[in-house]
Amino acid sequence: MGEPLRRSALDEHPMTQFHLWFGEAYDSGLAEPNAMVLSSVEPSGMPRSRTVLMKGYDRSGLRFFTNYTSRKGQALEADRRACVVFPWHAIRRQVLIAGYVERLSDEENDRYFASRPRGSQLGAWASERQSQPVSDRTELDRLFHEFDSVWRADEPIPRPAYWGGFRLIPREVEFWQGGEDRMHDRFRYLWSEGEWEIERLAP
Ligand SMILES: Cc1cc2nc3c(=O)[nH]c(=O)nc-3n(C[C@H](O)[C@H](O)[C@H](O)COP(=O)(O)O)c2cc1C
């Protein structure tokens, strides 16, 4: 960081480049470097954004978890196009990844759900109706306590069928790094005919 971004320093695969930058964001001590703003397309055609946590990545894409029946879950099932931004302002970097989502397998979902703290697992059960109006906070707390008494403390909690993850498969990835006098460095990777093309963009 601090050094201008040069084409020669970029990896040919955007997810390997992402891996390098994510490591640097993580090491910089940035709060929640895995928080990303996810935009989806509503049935009306309106874009809609919210923050979710990226819970893993590899060359095939990024994983995040949510409630499949939530507003975003339904929107993503109806229109698989999505875009995420990692707003790493404190280190003057931003990464944008656009592409399409696919549901993770039941096995992947079960594995990740089982790795979560018990409280988060109960929270998933209590928020079956994510994105829908609730009467008040008491109602939410009541649901949480109700589920808390369903399973013993030493008993595994099953994953609710409506809860799981998506993989965002990248088709366009942009790396932005702040520079002097607003002469920022931007590089875009575009998936084209089976390979990644890299171009510098005007800031
Ligand atoms: C830092 C942060 C991390 C979040 N992570 C998640 C997440 O991983 N999954 C999720 O479903 N919601 C997460 N949320 C809540 C979402 O932003 C959103 O409020 C919720 O998922 C409902 O969105 P929807 O109504 O568009 O479906 C997070 C919020 C914040 C501020």
Short mmCIF file of C-alpha atoms and ligand atoms in Angstrom, two decimals, residues 32 48 50-53 65-66 70-72 130-131, ligand 1:
data_model
loop_
_atom_site.label_atom_id
_atom_site.label_comp_id
_atom_site.label_asym_id
_atom_site.label_seq_id
_atom_site.Cartn_x
_atom_site.Cartn_y
_atom_site.Cartn_z
CA GLU A 32 -14.69 -6.26 9.30
CA ARG A 48 -31.24 -2.79 -3.74
CA ARG A 50 -27.23 -4.16 1.90
CA THR A 51 -24.15 -5.37 3.76
CA VAL A 52 -23.39 -9.07 4.14
CA LEU A 53 -20.30 -10.89 5.35
CA PHE A 65 -24.95 -16.74 3.86
CA THR A 66 -28.45 -15.50 4.44
CA SER A 70 -35.50 -12.81 2.77
CA ARG A 71 -35.97 -9.95 0.39
CA LYS A 72 -32.46 -10.41 -1.02
CA GLN A 130 -36.18 -12.07 7.77
CA SER A 131 -37.13 -8.80 6.00
C1 LIG B 1 -21.71 -5.56 9.03
C2 LIG B 1 -22.99 -6.28 8.62
C3 LIG B 1 -22.93 -7.60 8.27
C4 LIG B 1 -24.09 -8.30 7.89
N1 LIG B 1 -23.98 -9.59 7.48
C5 LIG B 1 -25.07 -10.23 7.04
C6 LIG B 1 -24.95 -11.55 6.50
O1 LIG B 1 -23.86 -12.14 6.41
N2 LIG B 1 -26.11 -12.15 6.08
C7 LIG B 1 -27.32 -11.54 6.15
O2 LIG B 1 -28.32 -12.16 5.77
N3 LIG B 1 -27.45 -10.30 6.63
C8 LIG B 1 -26.35 -9.62 7.07
N4 LIG B 1 -26.48 -8.34 7.53
C9 LIG B 1 -27.81 -7.71 7.54
C10 LIG B 1 -28.17 -7.23 6.12
O3 LIG B 1 -27.45 -6.04 5.83
C11 LIG B 1 -29.67 -7.00 5.93
O4 LIG B 1 -30.15 -6.05 6.85
C12 LIG B 1 -30.49 -8.29 6.05
O5 LIG B 1 -29.81 -9.40 5.50
C13 LIG B 1 -31.84 -8.15 5.37
O6 LIG B 1 -31.64 -7.79 4.03
P1 LIG B 1 -32.81 -7.94 2.92
O7 LIG B 1 -34.07 -7.45 3.57
O8 LIG B 1 -32.36 -7.09 1.77
O9 LIG B 1 -32.91 -9.39 2.56
C14 LIG B 1 -25.34 -7.62 7.90
C15 LIG B 1 -25.39 -6.27 8.26
C16 LIG B 1 -24.23 -5.61 8.60
C17 LIG B 1 -24.31 -4.14 8.95
#
